[in-house]
Coordinates of C-alpha atoms and ligand atoms in Angstrom, one line a residue:
X834 CA -40.8 -14.6 -25.4
X835 CA -39.8 -18.2 -25.8
X836 CA -36.1 -19.0 -25.2
X837 CA -35.8 -20.6 -28.6
X838 CA -37.5 -20.1 -31.9
X839 CA -38.5 -22.6 -34.5
X840 CA -37.1 -21.7 -37.9
X841 CA -39.1 -22.7 -40.9
X842 CA -36.1 -24.3 -42.6
X843 CA -32.5 -24.8 -41.7
X844 CA -29.9 -22.8 -43.5
X845 CA -30.3 -22.9 -47.3
X846 CA -27.9 -25.4 -49.0
X847 CA -26.5 -22.7 -51.2
X848 CA -25.3 -20.6 -48.1
X849 CA -23.6 -23.8 -46.7
X850 CA -21.6 -24.6 -49.8
X851 CA -20.7 -21.0 -50.5
X852 CA -18.8 -20.5 -47.1
X853 CA -17.5 -24.1 -46.7
X854 CA -13.7 -24.0 -46.7
X855 CA -12.2 -26.6 -49.0
X856 CA -10.4 -29.3 -47.0
X857 CA -6.8 -30.2 -47.7
X858 CA -5.9 -33.5 -49.2
X859 CA -3.3 -34.2 -46.6
X860 CA -3.3 -33.8 -42.9
X861 CA -0.4 -33.8 -40.5
X862 CA -0.9 -35.7 -37.2
X863 CA -0.2 -33.3 -34.3
X864 CA 1.0 -36.2 -32.1
X865 CA 3.4 -38.2 -34.3
X866 CA 3.9 -35.8 -37.3
X867 CA 2.8 -38.5 -39.8
X868 CA 1.3 -37.1 -42.9
X869 CA -2.0 -38.8 -43.6
X870 CA -4.2 -38.8 -46.7
X871 CA -7.4 -37.1 -45.7
X872 CA -9.6 -39.9 -47.2
X873 CA -7.7 -42.5 -45.2
X874 CA -8.2 -40.5 -42.0
X875 CA -11.9 -40.3 -42.7
X876 CA -12.1 -44.0 -43.5
X877 CA -10.3 -44.7 -40.1
X878 CA -13.0 -42.7 -38.1
X879 CA -10.4 -39.8 -37.8
X880 CA -7.9 -41.8 -35.8
X881 CA -4.2 -41.6 -36.8
X882 CA -3.3 -45.0 -38.3
X883 CA 0.3 -44.7 -36.9
X884 CA -0.1 -43.5 -33.3
X885 CA -3.9 -43.7 -32.7
X886 CA -4.2 -39.9 -32.1
X887 CA -8.0 -39.1 -32.0
X888 CA -8.8 -36.1 -34.2
X889 CA -11.9 -34.2 -33.4
X890 CA -15.0 -35.3 -35.4
X891 CA -17.9 -33.3 -36.5
X892 CA -21.4 -34.1 -35.2
X893 CA -22.4 -35.5 -38.5
X894 CA -19.3 -37.7 -38.9
X895 CA -20.0 -38.9 -35.3
X896 CA -23.5 -40.0 -36.1
X897 CA -22.4 -41.6 -39.3
X898 CA -19.8 -43.6 -37.4
X899 CA -22.4 -44.9 -34.9
X900 CA -25.6 -45.5 -36.9
X901 CA -25.9 -48.4 -39.2
X902 CA -27.0 -46.3 -42.1
X903 CA -29.7 -43.7 -42.5
X904 CA -31.0 -42.0 -39.4
X905 CA -33.9 -39.6 -38.9
X906 CA -32.9 -36.2 -37.5
X907 CA -35.1 -34.5 -34.9
X908 CA -35.8 -30.9 -34.0
X909 CA -33.3 -29.5 -36.5
X910 CA -35.3 -26.3 -36.8
X911 CA -34.7 -25.1 -33.2
X912 CA -32.6 -21.9 -33.0
X913 CA -31.7 -19.6 -30.1
X914 CA -33.8 -16.4 -29.9
X915 CA -30.9 -14.6 -28.0
X916 CA -33.1 -14.2 -25.0
X917 CA -30.7 -11.8 -23.1
X918 CA -29.9 -9.7 -26.2
X919 CA -26.2 -10.4 -25.3
X920 CA -23.2 -8.6 -26.5
X921 CA -19.5 -9.1 -25.5
X922 CA -16.8 -8.3 -28.0
X923 CA -19.5 -8.7 -30.6
X924 CA -23.3 -9.4 -30.6
X925 CA -24.3 -12.9 -29.8
X926 CA -26.7 -12.7 -32.7
X927 CA -23.7 -12.2 -35.1
X928 CA -21.9 -15.2 -33.5
X929 CA -24.9 -17.4 -34.0
X930 CA -25.2 -16.3 -37.7
X931 CA -21.5 -16.9 -38.3
X932 CA -21.7 -20.4 -36.7
X933 CA -24.8 -21.3 -38.6
X934 CA -23.3 -20.3 -41.9
X935 CA -20.1 -22.2 -41.2
X936 CA -21.7 -25.4 -40.1
X937 CA -25.1 -25.5 -41.8
X938 CA -26.6 -26.2 -38.3
X939 CA -28.8 -23.9 -36.3
X940 CA -27.1 -24.9 -33.0
X941 CA -24.4 -27.1 -31.4
X942 CA -26.1 -30.5 -31.3
X943 CA -27.7 -33.0 -33.8
X944 CA -30.2 -35.5 -32.5
X945 CA -31.1 -38.5 -34.5
X946 CA -32.8 -41.9 -34.2
X947 CA -31.9 -45.0 -36.0
X948 CA -30.1 -48.3 -35.4
X949 CA -26.7 -49.1 -34.0
X950 CA -25.6 -52.7 -34.9
X951 CA -29.4 -53.5 -35.4
X952 CA -30.5 -51.9 -32.0
X953 CA -32.9 -48.9 -32.1
X954 CA -31.2 -46.0 -30.3
X955 CA -31.5 -42.1 -30.0
X956 CA -28.2 -40.4 -30.3
X957 CA -27.3 -36.7 -29.6
X958 CA -23.9 -35.6 -30.9
X959 CA -22.3 -32.1 -30.3
X960 CA -20.7 -29.9 -32.8
X961 CA -17.6 -28.3 -31.4
X962 CA -17.2 -25.8 -34.2
X963 CA -20.5 -24.3 -33.2
X964 CA -19.4 -21.8 -30.5
X965 CA -17.3 -24.5 -28.8
X966 CA -20.1 -27.0 -28.6
X967 CA -21.6 -24.8 -25.9
X968 CA -24.8 -25.6 -24.2
X969 CA -27.6 -23.1 -24.5
X970 CA -31.3 -23.4 -24.3
X971 CA -31.5 -25.1 -27.7
X972 CA -29.0 -27.8 -26.8
X973 CA -30.7 -28.3 -23.5
X974 CA -34.1 -28.6 -25.2
X975 CA -32.9 -30.9 -28.0
X976 CA -31.2 -33.3 -25.6
X977 CA -34.3 -33.3 -23.2
X978 CA -36.5 -34.1 -26.2
X979 CA -34.1 -36.8 -27.2
X980 CA -34.4 -38.4 -23.8
X981 CA -38.2 -38.0 -23.9
X982 CA -38.2 -39.7 -27.4
X983 CA -36.2 -42.6 -25.8
X984 CA -38.8 -42.8 -23.1
X985 CA -41.8 -42.8 -25.5
X986 CA -40.3 -45.5 -27.8
X987 CA -38.5 -47.4 -25.0
X988 CA -35.2 -46.9 -26.7
X989 CA -31.7 -46.4 -25.2
X990 CA -30.3 -42.9 -25.3
X991 CA -26.6 -42.0 -26.1
X992 CA -25.2 -38.5 -25.8
X993 CA -21.7 -37.9 -27.3
X994 CA -20.4 -34.8 -25.6
X995 CA -17.8 -32.4 -27.1
X996 CA -18.3 -29.2 -25.3
X997 CA -16.7 -26.2 -23.5
X998 CA -19.7 -26.2 -21.1
X999 CA -22.6 -23.8 -20.6
X1000 CA -23.1 -21.0 -23.2
X1001 CA -22.1 -17.8 -21.5
X1002 CA -24.3 -15.7 -23.9
X1003 CA -27.4 -17.3 -22.4
X1004 CA -26.4 -16.8 -18.8
X1005 CA -28.5 -18.6 -16.1
X1006 CA -30.8 -20.0 -18.9
X1007 CA -27.9 -22.2 -20.0
X1008 CA -27.3 -23.4 -16.4
X1009 CA -30.9 -24.4 -16.1
X1010 CA -30.4 -26.9 -18.8
X1011 CA -28.2 -28.9 -16.5
X1012 CA -31.2 -29.5 -14.2
X1013 CA -33.7 -30.0 -17.0
X1014 CA -31.6 -32.7 -18.7
X1015 CA -30.7 -34.4 -15.4
X1016 CA -34.4 -34.5 -14.5
X1017 CA -35.3 -36.2 -17.8
X1018 CA -32.5 -38.7 -17.3
X1019 CA -34.0 -39.5 -13.9
X1020 CA -37.2 -40.3 -15.6
X1021 CA -35.4 -42.5 -18.2
X1022 CA -33.7 -44.3 -15.3
X1023 CA -37.0 -45.0 -13.5
X1024 CA -38.3 -46.4 -16.8
X1025 CA -35.4 -48.9 -16.8
X1026 CA -33.9 -47.6 -20.0
X1027 CA -30.1 -47.3 -20.5
X1028 CA -28.3 -44.0 -21.0
X1029 CA -24.8 -44.1 -22.2
X1030 CA -22.6 -41.0 -21.9
X1031 CA -19.6 -40.8 -24.4
X1032 CA -17.1 -38.1 -23.4
X1033 CA -14.8 -36.9 -26.2
X1034 CA -12.1 -34.2 -26.3
X1035 CA -13.1 -31.8 -24.7
X1036 CA -15.9 -32.3 -22.2
X1037 CA -15.8 -29.6 -19.6
X1038 CA -17.9 -27.1 -17.5
X1039 CA -21.6 -27.5 -17.0
X1040 CA -21.8 -30.5 -19.5
X1041 CA -19.4 -32.5 -17.2
X1042 CA -21.1 -31.2 -14.2
X1043 CA -24.4 -32.7 -15.3
X1044 CA -25.4 -35.2 -17.9
X1045 CA -21.9 -36.2 -19.2
X1046 CA -21.2 -37.9 -15.8
X1047 CA -24.7 -39.3 -15.3
X1048 CA -24.4 -42.2 -17.7
X1049 CA -25.3 -45.8 -16.7
X1050 CA -21.9 -46.0 -18.4
X1051 CA -19.5 -43.2 -18.7
X1052 CA -17.2 -44.0 -21.6
X1053 CA -14.4 -41.7 -22.8
X1054 CA -12.2 -41.6 -25.8
X1055 CA -8.4 -41.8 -25.2
X1056 CA -6.6 -38.7 -23.9
X1057 CA -9.7 -36.6 -24.0
X1058 CA -9.7 -33.4 -21.9
X1059 CA -12.5 -33.9 -19.2
X1060 CA -13.0 -31.5 -16.3
X1061 CA -15.1 -28.9 -14.8
X1062 CA -12.9 -25.8 -14.2
X1063 CA -9.6 -25.4 -16.0
X1064 CA -6.3 -26.4 -14.4
X1065 CA -5.0 -22.8 -13.9
X1066 CA -8.2 -21.9 -11.9
X1067 CA -7.9 -25.1 -9.7
X1068 CA -4.2 -24.5 -9.1
X1069 CA -4.9 -20.9 -7.9
X1070 CA -7.7 -22.1 -5.7
X1071 CA -6.0 -25.1 -3.9
X1072 CA -2.5 -23.6 -4.2
X1073 CA -1.0 -27.0 -5.3
X1074 CA 0.7 -28.2 -8.4
X1075 CA -1.6 -30.6 -10.3
X1076 CA -0.4 -34.1 -11.1
X1077 CA 0.7 -35.3 -14.5
X1078 CA -2.1 -36.2 -16.9
X1079 CA -4.6 -34.5 -14.7
X1080 CA -8.1 -34.1 -16.4
X1081 CA -7.3 -36.7 -19.1
X1082 CA -9.4 -39.7 -19.7
X1083 CA -6.8 -42.3 -18.4
X1084 CA -6.3 -40.3 -15.2
X1085 CA -10.1 -40.1 -14.6
X1086 CA -10.4 -43.8 -15.2
X1087 CA -7.7 -44.6 -12.7
X1088 CA -9.4 -42.4 -10.1
X1089 CA -12.9 -44.0 -10.6
X1090 CA -14.6 -41.2 -12.5
X1091 CA -15.1 -43.2 -15.7
X1092 CA -16.2 -46.7 -16.4
X1093 CA -14.0 -47.2 -19.6
X1094 CA -11.6 -45.5 -22.0
X1095 CA -12.4 -46.9 -25.5
X1096 CA -10.6 -46.4 -28.8
X1097 CA -13.0 -44.8 -31.3
X1098 CA -12.4 -47.8 -33.7
X1099 CA -13.9 -50.1 -31.0
X1100 CA -16.6 -47.6 -29.8
X1101 CA -19.6 -48.8 -31.8
X1102 CA -18.9 -52.5 -30.9
X1103 CA -18.5 -51.6 -27.3
X1104 CA -21.8 -49.7 -27.1
X1105 CA -23.6 -52.5 -28.9
X1106 CA -22.2 -55.1 -26.5
X1107 CA -23.1 -52.9 -23.5
X1108 CA -26.7 -52.2 -24.7
X1109 CA -27.3 -56.0 -25.4
X1110 CA -26.2 -56.7 -21.9
X1111 CA -28.3 -53.9 -20.4
X1112 CA -31.5 -53.8 -22.4
X1113 CA -34.1 -56.0 -23.9
X1114 CA -35.4 -54.3 -27.1
X1115 CA -39.2 -53.7 -27.0
Ligands
ZN763 ZN1 -0.3 -39.9 -35.2

């Protein structure tokens, strides 16, 4: 049995609209308590105009913020086949169905190709509202194919991470994706093509422990939670109190784990500048 299946069509549009929760007109910033008109927030790439708090973005909004205009989506029809027939508090199959209905996606990543400031790129963006952006076989396969697409077209690859890590419900098969994606990145590297990793809030677990930290540039958004294990587990293991700001972008930058922390409003321009420096388009 294959670990993923190819659906004939993504979820029907009617199912998507029926379950979509209507969004409020106003949003309160959790950081400065400013009340913001939702349309203004969207126009400001979901950054608070008053205090620069970065709200979480959906995968689609993320791609819209980076691509110049239209992009071509790839492998949208891949869905998990629930290879372990897994059940915890409820069957994994039911969780998948609920997330698919809520997001209109079949799994937690969207891959597209298009141009960024005129430069051809392949971008994979994760959807946190799909089982915590967790990485199962489908995400692993889609990101690997995105890298292979970059190789075939001699195009830089960008992965925007927003993930709780490997997907428990697919067990060791999830962990194998770390090696698979890393191996594909090594091939991209040997071909002299750039890979940029963008780490957003949160980027943790097996995603951090593999491709999110393998970028030619690892760029994080401000104040993003980035780590492997959670702080409680680490404190219990090393029996020490963790320092202030531990596992946030700025702390990681100060300790040499990141190349830059970039405000989302500057992200596209920063990526374009880096790619022009690193890569001669074919
Ligand atoms: Zn604010």
